[in-house]
Short mmCIF file of C-alpha atoms and ligand atoms in Angstrom, two decimals:
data_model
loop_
_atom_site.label_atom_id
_atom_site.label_comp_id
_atom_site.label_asym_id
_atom_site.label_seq_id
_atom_site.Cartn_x
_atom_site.Cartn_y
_atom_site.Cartn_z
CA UNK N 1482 -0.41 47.11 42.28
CA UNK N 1483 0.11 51.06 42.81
CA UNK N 1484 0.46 50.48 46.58
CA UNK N 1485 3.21 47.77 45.97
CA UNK N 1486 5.00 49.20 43.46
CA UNK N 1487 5.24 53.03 45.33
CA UNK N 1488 7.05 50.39 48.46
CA UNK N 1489 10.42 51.77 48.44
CA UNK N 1490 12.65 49.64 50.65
CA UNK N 1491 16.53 50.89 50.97
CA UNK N 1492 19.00 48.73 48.92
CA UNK N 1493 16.50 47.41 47.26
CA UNK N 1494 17.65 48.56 44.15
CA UNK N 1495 20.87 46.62 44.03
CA UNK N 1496 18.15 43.34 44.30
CA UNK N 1497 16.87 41.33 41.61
CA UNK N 1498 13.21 43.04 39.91
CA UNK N 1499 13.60 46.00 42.72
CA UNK N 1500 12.95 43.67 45.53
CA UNK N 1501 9.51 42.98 44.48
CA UNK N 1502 8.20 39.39 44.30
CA UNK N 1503 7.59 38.28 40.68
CA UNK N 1504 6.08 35.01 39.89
CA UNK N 1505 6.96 33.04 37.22
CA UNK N 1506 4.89 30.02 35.89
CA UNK N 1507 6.04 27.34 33.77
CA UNK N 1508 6.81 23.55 33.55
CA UNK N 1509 10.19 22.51 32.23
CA UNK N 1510 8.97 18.72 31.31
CA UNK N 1511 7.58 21.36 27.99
CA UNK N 1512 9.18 22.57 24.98
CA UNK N 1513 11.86 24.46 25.71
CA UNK N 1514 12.92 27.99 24.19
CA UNK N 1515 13.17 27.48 20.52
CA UNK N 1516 16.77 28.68 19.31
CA UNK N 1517 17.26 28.83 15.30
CA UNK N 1518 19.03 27.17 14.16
CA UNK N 1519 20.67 25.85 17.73
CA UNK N 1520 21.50 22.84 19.24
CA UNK N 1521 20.81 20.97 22.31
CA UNK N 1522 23.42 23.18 24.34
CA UNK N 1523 21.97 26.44 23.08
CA UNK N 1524 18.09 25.43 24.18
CA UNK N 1525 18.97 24.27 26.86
CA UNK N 1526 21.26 27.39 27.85
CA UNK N 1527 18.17 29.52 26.90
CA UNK N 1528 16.03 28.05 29.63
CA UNK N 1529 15.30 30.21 33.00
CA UNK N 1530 17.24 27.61 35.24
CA UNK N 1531 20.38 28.72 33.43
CA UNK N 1532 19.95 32.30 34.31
CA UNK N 1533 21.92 33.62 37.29
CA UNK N 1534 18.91 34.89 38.74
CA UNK N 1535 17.41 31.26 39.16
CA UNK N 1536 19.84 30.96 42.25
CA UNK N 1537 17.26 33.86 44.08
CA UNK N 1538 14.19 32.03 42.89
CA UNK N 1539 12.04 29.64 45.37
CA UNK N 1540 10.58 26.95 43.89
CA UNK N 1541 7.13 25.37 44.41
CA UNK N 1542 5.41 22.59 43.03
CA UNK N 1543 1.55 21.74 41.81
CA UNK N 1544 0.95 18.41 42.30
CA UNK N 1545 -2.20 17.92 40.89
CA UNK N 1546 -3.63 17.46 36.72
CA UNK N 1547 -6.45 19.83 36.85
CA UNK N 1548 -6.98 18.86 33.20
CA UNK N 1549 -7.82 15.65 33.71
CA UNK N 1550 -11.62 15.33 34.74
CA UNK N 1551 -12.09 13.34 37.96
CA UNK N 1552 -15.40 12.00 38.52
CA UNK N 1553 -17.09 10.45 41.83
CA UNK N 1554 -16.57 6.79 40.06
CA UNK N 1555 -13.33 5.55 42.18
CA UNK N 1556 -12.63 2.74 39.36
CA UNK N 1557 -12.52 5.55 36.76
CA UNK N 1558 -10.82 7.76 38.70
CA UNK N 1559 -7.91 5.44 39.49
CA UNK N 1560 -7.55 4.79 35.92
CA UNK N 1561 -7.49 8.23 35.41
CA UNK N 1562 -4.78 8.68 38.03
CA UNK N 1563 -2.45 5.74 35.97
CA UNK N 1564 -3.07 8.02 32.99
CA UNK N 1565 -1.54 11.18 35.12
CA UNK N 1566 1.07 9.38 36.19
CA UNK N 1567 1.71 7.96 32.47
CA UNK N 1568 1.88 11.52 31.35
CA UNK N 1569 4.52 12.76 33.89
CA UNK N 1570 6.73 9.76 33.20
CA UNK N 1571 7.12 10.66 29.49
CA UNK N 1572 7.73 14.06 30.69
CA UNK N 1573 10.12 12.93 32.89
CA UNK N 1574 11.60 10.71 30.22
CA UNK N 1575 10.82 7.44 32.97
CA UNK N 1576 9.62 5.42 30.13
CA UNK N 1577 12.00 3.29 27.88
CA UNK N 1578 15.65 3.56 28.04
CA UNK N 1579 17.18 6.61 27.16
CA UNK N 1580 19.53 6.79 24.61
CA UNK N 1581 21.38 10.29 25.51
CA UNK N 1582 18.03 12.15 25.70
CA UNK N 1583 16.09 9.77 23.02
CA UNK N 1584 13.78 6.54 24.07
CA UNK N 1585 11.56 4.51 21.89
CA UNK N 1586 8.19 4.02 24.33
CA UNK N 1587 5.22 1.38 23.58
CA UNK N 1588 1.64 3.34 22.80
CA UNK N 1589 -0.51 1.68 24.95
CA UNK N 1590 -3.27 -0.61 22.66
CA UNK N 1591 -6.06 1.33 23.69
CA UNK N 1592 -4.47 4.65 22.55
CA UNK N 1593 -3.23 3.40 18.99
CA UNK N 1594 -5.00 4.18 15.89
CA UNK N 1595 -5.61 1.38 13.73
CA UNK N 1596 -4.09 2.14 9.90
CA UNK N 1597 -6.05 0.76 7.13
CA UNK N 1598 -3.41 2.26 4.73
CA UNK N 1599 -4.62 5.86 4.37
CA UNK N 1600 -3.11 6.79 7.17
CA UNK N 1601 -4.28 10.89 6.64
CA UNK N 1602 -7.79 9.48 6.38
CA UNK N 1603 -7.55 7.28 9.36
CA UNK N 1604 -6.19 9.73 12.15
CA UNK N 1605 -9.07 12.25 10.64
CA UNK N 1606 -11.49 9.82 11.21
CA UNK N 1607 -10.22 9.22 14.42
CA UNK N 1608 -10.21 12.41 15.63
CA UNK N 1609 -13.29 13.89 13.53
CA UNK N 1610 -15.36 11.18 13.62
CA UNK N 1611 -18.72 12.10 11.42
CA UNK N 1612 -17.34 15.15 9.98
CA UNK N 1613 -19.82 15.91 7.32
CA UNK N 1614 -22.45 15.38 10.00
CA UNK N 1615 -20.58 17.69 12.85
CA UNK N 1616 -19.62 20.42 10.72
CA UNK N 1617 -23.22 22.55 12.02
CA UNK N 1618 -22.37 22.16 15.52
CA UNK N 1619 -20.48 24.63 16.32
CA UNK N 1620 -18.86 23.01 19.71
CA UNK N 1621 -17.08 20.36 17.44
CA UNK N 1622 -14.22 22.31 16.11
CA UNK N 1623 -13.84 23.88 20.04
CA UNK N 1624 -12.48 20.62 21.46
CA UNK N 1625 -11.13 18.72 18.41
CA UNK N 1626 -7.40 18.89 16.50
CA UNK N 1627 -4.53 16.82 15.05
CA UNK N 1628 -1.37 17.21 16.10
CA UNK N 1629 1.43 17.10 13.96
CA UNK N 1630 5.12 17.42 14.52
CA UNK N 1631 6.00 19.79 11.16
CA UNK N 1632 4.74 22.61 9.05
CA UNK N 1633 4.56 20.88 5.71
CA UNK N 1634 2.62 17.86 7.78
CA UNK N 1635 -0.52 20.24 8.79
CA UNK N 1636 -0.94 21.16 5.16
CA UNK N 1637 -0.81 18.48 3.71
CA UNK N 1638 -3.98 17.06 6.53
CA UNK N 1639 -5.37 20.23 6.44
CA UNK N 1640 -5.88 20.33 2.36
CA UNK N 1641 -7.16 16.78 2.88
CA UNK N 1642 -9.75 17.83 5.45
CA UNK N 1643 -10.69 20.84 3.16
CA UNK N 1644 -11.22 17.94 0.29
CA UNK N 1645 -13.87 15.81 2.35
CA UNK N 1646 -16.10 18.93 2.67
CA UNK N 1647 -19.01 19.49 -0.01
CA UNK N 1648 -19.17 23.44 0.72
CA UNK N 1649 -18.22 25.87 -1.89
CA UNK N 1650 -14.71 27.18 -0.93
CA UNK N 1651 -13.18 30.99 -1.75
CA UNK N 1652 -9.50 31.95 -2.41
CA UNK N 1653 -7.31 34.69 -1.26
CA UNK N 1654 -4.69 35.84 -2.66
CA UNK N 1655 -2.07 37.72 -1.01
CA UNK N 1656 -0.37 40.89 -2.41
CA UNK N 1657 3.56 40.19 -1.99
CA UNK N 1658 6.16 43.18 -2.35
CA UNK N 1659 9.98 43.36 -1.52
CA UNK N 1660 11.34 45.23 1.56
CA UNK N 1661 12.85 48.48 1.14
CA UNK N 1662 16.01 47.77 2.83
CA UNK N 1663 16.49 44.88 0.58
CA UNK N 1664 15.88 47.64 -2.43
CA UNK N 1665 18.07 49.62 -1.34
CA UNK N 1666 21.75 47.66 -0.82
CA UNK N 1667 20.72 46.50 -4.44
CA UNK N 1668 20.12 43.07 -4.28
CA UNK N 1669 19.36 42.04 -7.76
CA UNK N 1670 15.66 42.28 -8.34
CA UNK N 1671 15.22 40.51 -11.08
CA UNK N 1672 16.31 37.43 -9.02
CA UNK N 1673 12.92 38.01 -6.66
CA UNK N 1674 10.16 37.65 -8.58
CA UNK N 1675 6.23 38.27 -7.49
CA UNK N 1676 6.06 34.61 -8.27
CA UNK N 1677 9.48 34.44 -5.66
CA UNK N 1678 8.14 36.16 -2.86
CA UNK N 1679 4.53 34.04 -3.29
CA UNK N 1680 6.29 30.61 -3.32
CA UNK N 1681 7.84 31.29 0.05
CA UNK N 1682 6.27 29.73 3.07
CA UNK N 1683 7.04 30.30 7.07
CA UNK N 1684 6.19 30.00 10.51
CA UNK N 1685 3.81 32.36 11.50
CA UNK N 1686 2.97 33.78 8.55
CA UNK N 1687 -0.27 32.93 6.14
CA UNK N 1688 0.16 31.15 2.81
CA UNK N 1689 0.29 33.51 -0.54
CA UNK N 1690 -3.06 31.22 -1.41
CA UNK N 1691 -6.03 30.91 1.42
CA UNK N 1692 -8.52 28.73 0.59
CA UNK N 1693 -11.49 28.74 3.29
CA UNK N 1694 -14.61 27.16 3.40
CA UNK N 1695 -18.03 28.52 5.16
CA UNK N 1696 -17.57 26.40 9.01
CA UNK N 1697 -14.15 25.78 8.67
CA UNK N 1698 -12.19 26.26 11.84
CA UNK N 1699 -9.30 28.92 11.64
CA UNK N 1700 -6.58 30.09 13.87
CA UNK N 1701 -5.06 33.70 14.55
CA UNK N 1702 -1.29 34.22 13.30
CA UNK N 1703 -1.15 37.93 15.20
CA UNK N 1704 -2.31 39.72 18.10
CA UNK N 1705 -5.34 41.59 16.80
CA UNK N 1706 -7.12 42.65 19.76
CA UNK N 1707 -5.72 41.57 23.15
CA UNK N 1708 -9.04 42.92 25.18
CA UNK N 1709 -11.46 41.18 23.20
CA UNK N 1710 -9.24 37.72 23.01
CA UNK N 1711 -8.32 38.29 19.31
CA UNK N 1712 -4.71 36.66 20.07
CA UNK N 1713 -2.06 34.93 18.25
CA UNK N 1714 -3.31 30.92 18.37
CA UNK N 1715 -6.77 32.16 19.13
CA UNK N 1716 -9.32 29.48 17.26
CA UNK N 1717 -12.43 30.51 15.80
CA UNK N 1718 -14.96 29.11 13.02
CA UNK N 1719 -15.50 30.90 9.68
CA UNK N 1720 -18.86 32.87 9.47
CA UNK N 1721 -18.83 34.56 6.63
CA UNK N 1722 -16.20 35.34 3.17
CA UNK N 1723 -16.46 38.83 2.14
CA UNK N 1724 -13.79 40.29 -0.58
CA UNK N 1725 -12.14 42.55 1.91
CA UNK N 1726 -12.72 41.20 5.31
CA UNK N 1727 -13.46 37.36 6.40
CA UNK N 1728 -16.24 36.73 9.52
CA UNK N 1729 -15.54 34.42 12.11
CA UNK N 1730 -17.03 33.38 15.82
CA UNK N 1731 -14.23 32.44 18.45
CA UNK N 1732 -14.36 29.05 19.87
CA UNK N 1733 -11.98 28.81 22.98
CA UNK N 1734 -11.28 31.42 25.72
CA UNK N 1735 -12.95 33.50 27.82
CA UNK N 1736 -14.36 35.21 24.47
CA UNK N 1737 -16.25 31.88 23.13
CA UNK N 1738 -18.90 32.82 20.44
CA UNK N 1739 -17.92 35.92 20.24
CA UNK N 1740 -18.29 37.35 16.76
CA UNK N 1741 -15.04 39.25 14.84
CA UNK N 1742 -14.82 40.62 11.46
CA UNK N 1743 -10.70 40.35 10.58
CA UNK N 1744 -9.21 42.66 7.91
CA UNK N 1745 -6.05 41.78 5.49
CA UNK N 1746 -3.18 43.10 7.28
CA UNK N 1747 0.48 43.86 5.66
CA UNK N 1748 2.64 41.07 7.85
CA UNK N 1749 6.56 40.43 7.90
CA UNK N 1750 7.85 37.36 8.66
CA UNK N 1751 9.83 37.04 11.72
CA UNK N 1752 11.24 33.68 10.88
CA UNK N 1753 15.12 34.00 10.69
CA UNK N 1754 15.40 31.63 8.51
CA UNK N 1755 13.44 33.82 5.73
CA UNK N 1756 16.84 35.53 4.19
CA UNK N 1757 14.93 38.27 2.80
CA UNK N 1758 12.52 41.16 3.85
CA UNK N 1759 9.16 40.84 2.07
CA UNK N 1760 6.09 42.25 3.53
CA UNK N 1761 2.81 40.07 2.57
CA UNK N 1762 -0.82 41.65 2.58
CA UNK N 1763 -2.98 38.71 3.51
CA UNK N 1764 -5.62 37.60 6.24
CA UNK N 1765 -3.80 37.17 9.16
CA UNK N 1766 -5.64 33.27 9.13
CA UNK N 1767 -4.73 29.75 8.98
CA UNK N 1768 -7.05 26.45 8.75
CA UNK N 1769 -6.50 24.61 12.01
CA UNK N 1770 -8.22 21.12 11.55
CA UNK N 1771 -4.32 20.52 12.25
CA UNK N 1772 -1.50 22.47 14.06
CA UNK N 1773 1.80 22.03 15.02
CA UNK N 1774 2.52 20.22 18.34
CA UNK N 1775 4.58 23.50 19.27
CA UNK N 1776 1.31 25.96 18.61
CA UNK N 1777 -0.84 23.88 20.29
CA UNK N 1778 1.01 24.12 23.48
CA UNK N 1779 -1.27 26.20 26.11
CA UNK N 1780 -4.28 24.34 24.91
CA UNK N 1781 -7.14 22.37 26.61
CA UNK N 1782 -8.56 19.89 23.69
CA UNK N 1783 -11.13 16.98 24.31
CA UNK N 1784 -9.78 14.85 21.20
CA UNK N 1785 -6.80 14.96 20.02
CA UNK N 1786 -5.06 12.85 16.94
CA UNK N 1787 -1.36 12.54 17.69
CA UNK N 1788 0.06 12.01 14.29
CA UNK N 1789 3.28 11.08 14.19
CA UNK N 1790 4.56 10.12 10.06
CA UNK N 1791 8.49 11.23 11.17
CA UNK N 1792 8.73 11.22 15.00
CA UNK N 1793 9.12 14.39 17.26
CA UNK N 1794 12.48 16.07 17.16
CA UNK N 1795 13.13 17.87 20.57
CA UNK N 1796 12.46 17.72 24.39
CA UNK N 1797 8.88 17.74 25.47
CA UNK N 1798 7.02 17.64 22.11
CA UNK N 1799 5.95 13.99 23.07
CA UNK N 1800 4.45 15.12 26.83
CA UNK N 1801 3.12 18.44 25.48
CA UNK N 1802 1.04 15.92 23.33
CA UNK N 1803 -0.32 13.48 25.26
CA UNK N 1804 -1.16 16.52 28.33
CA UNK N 1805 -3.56 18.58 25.78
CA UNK N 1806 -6.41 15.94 26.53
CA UNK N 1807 -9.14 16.14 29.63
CA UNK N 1808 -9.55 12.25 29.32
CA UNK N 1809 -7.62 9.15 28.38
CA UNK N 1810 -10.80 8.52 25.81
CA UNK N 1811 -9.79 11.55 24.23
CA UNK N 1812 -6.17 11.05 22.66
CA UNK N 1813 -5.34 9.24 19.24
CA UNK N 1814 -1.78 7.90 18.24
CA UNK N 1815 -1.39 6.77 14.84
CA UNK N 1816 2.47 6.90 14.38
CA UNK N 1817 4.40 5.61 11.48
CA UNK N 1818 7.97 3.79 10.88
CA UNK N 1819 10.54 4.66 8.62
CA UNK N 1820 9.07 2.83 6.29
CA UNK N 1821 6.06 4.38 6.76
CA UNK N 1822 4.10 1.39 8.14
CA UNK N 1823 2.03 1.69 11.34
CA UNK N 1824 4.21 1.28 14.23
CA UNK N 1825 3.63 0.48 17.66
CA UNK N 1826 6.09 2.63 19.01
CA UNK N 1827 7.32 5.98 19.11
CA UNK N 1828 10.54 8.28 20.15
CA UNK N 1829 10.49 10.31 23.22
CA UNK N 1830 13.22 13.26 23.39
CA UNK N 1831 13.88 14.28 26.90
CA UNK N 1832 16.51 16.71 28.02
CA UNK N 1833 17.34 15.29 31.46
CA UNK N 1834 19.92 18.27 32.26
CA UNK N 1835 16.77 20.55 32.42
CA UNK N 1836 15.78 18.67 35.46
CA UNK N 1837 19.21 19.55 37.44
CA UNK N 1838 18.84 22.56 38.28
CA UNK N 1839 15.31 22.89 39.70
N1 ATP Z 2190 -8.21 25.22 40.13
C1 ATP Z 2190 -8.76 24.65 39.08
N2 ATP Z 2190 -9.96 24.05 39.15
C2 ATP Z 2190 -10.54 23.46 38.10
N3 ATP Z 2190 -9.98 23.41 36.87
C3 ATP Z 2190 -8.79 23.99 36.71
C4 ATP Z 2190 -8.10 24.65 37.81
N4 ATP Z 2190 -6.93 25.11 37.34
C5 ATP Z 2190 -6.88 24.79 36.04
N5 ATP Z 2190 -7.99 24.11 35.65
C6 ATP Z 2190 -8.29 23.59 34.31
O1 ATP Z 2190 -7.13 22.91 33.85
C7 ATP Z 2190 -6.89 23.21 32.48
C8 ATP Z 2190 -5.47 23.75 32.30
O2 ATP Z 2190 -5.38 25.02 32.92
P1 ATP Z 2190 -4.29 26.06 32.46
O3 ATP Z 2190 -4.34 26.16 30.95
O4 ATP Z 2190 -4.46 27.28 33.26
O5 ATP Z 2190 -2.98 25.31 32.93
P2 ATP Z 2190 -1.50 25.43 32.39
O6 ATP Z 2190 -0.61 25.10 33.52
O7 ATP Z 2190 -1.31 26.71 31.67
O8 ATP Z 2190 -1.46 24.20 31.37
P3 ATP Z 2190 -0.33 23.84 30.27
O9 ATP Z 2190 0.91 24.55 30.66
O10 ATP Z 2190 -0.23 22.34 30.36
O11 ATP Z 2190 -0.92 24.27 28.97
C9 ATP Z 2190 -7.96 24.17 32.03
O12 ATP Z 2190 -8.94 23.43 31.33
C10 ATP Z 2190 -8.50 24.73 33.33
O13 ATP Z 2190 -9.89 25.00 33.19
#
């Protein structure tokens, strides 16, 4: 790196990164940029290919699902194959016809969860089947999670989850104050109570009220320790509760069963649509029986319960989805109508304009 970057080449400062050749990775069938509060234009303005500098990049493909685990069985691998080629054509938006960006597409029978009415209990037991049983073994919570279009969605399965277990669960409470700018232009305190600056709840940022169990499985909400894989979205099982510090063993990444002891730590939110400057002393921890479909993008899961009680909203939510799995065996759908009846279909939101300029 020191020998490459001490290359000076004449004029090469007048070209893009110095001259030097930077790589950049991505796959734009994935969620885009998000933009608050923007609209289609605006995400899709934020991408790379929009950039001037995309007219210097070259562009080269991978043409191969290294997810998906092919075997020596040529019957299973060709079904396998189908199942690759079913996952770029959602991506692509191939399937159903598009209605400026939006398709309804069939969920395959084999795929589709079958609702007995409690629908939170049904993709559960789809996707953590013998739970009470499972929750020793400590690779269950490594390869298992719902995924769930909203915020207010993953709460509500993750309280239920938290319900089915018979394990003695602690509380944390966090320790909410105003922030000083917000003191100091004089916004009227009395308006923004303790009780205020509890009730509010954001992206990225733990609840006022924790509630964790001994075995639970918990994700990172900030970057603790970069070196020792302590990231933001990094999943680990709960170990032990102390009062001042909460002991967990991480169960994906490099760092898997690795043991680490995290603190409180005073966060602010960086969600822009949080009006207000409020720092919150809490564990920087959230349950993760169930995440967002946007956090879980990056990650390699064995089973995954697609739940789907409002569809998803923007381009590449649905493909992000259906990728996360190694095997066809592995993914869930339970989606749900309007009505919110079992359905046997579900919207697709694909940008095509994305795909222009590639
Ligand atoms: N060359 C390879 N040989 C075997 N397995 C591989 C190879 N490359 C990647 N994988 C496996 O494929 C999975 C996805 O890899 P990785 O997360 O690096 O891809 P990605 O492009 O970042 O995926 P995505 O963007 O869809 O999250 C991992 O489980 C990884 O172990």
């Amino acid at each position: 790196m020191h020998d490459v970057m001490n290359k000076i080449v004449v004029g090469s400062s007048k070209l893009p990164f110095g001259g030097k050749t930077i790589v950049l990775g991505g796959d734009f069938r994935q969620i885009l940029p998000v933009v608050p509060k923007g609209g289609r234009a605006d995400i899709v303005h934020a991408v790379i290919n929009s950039s001037p500098l995309w007219r210097r990049c070259s562009v080269l493909k991978l043409t191969q699902n290294m997810r998906l685990q092919f075997s020596n069985d040529i019957e299973e691998n060709k079904a396998l194959k189908d199942f690759a080629k079913w996952i770029l054509d959602i991506g692509d938006g191939k399937i159903g016809t598009s209605d400026d960006g939006e398709a309804i597409i069939e969920i395959p029978e084999d795929l589709r969860v079958k609702s007995s009415g409690n629908h939170i209990g049904d993709i559960v037991e789809a996707t953590y089947p013998d739970l009470i049983q499972n929750m020793g073994d400590y690779t269950f919570f490594q390869n298992h999670a719902i995924l769930i279009p909203t915020l207010h969605l993953v709460e509500e399965v993750n309280n239920y989850v938290m319900s089915l277990l018979p394990i003695e669960e602690k509380e944390y409470l966090s320790c909410d104050t105003i922030g000083k700018c917000d003191e100091d232009v004089g916004i009227g305190r009395r308006w923004i109570t303790t009780e205020f600056l509890n009730d509010i709840k954001c992206s990225g940022m733990p609840n006022h009220r924790l509630k964790f169990k001994i075995g639970v499985p918990v994700m990172l909400l900030r970057n603790i320790d970069i070196s020792s894989g302590l990231c933001n979205g990094t999943r680990l099982i709960v170990k032990e509760l102390g009062i001042n510090f909460i002991g967990a063993e991480v169960v994906n990444g490099p760092h898997n069963g690795e043991k680490a002891y995290i603190p409180r730590m005073k966060l602010i939110p960086s969600d822009s649509n949080v009006a207000i400057s409020f720092q919150r002393l809490q564990f920087p921890l959230c349950l993760c029986f169930a995440m967002t479909i946007n956090k879980s993008q990056g990650q390699t899961l064995g089973n995954v319960g697609l739940y789907l009680p409002r569809s998803v909203f923007t381009h590449g939510q649905l493909y992000v989805d259906v990728s996360r799995v190694k095997t066809r065996k592995g993914l869930k759908i339970l989606a749900l109508d309007d009505s919110g009846v079992s359905s046997t279909s579900t919207t697709n939101i694909v940008y095509e304009e994305v795909f222009r300029i590639i």
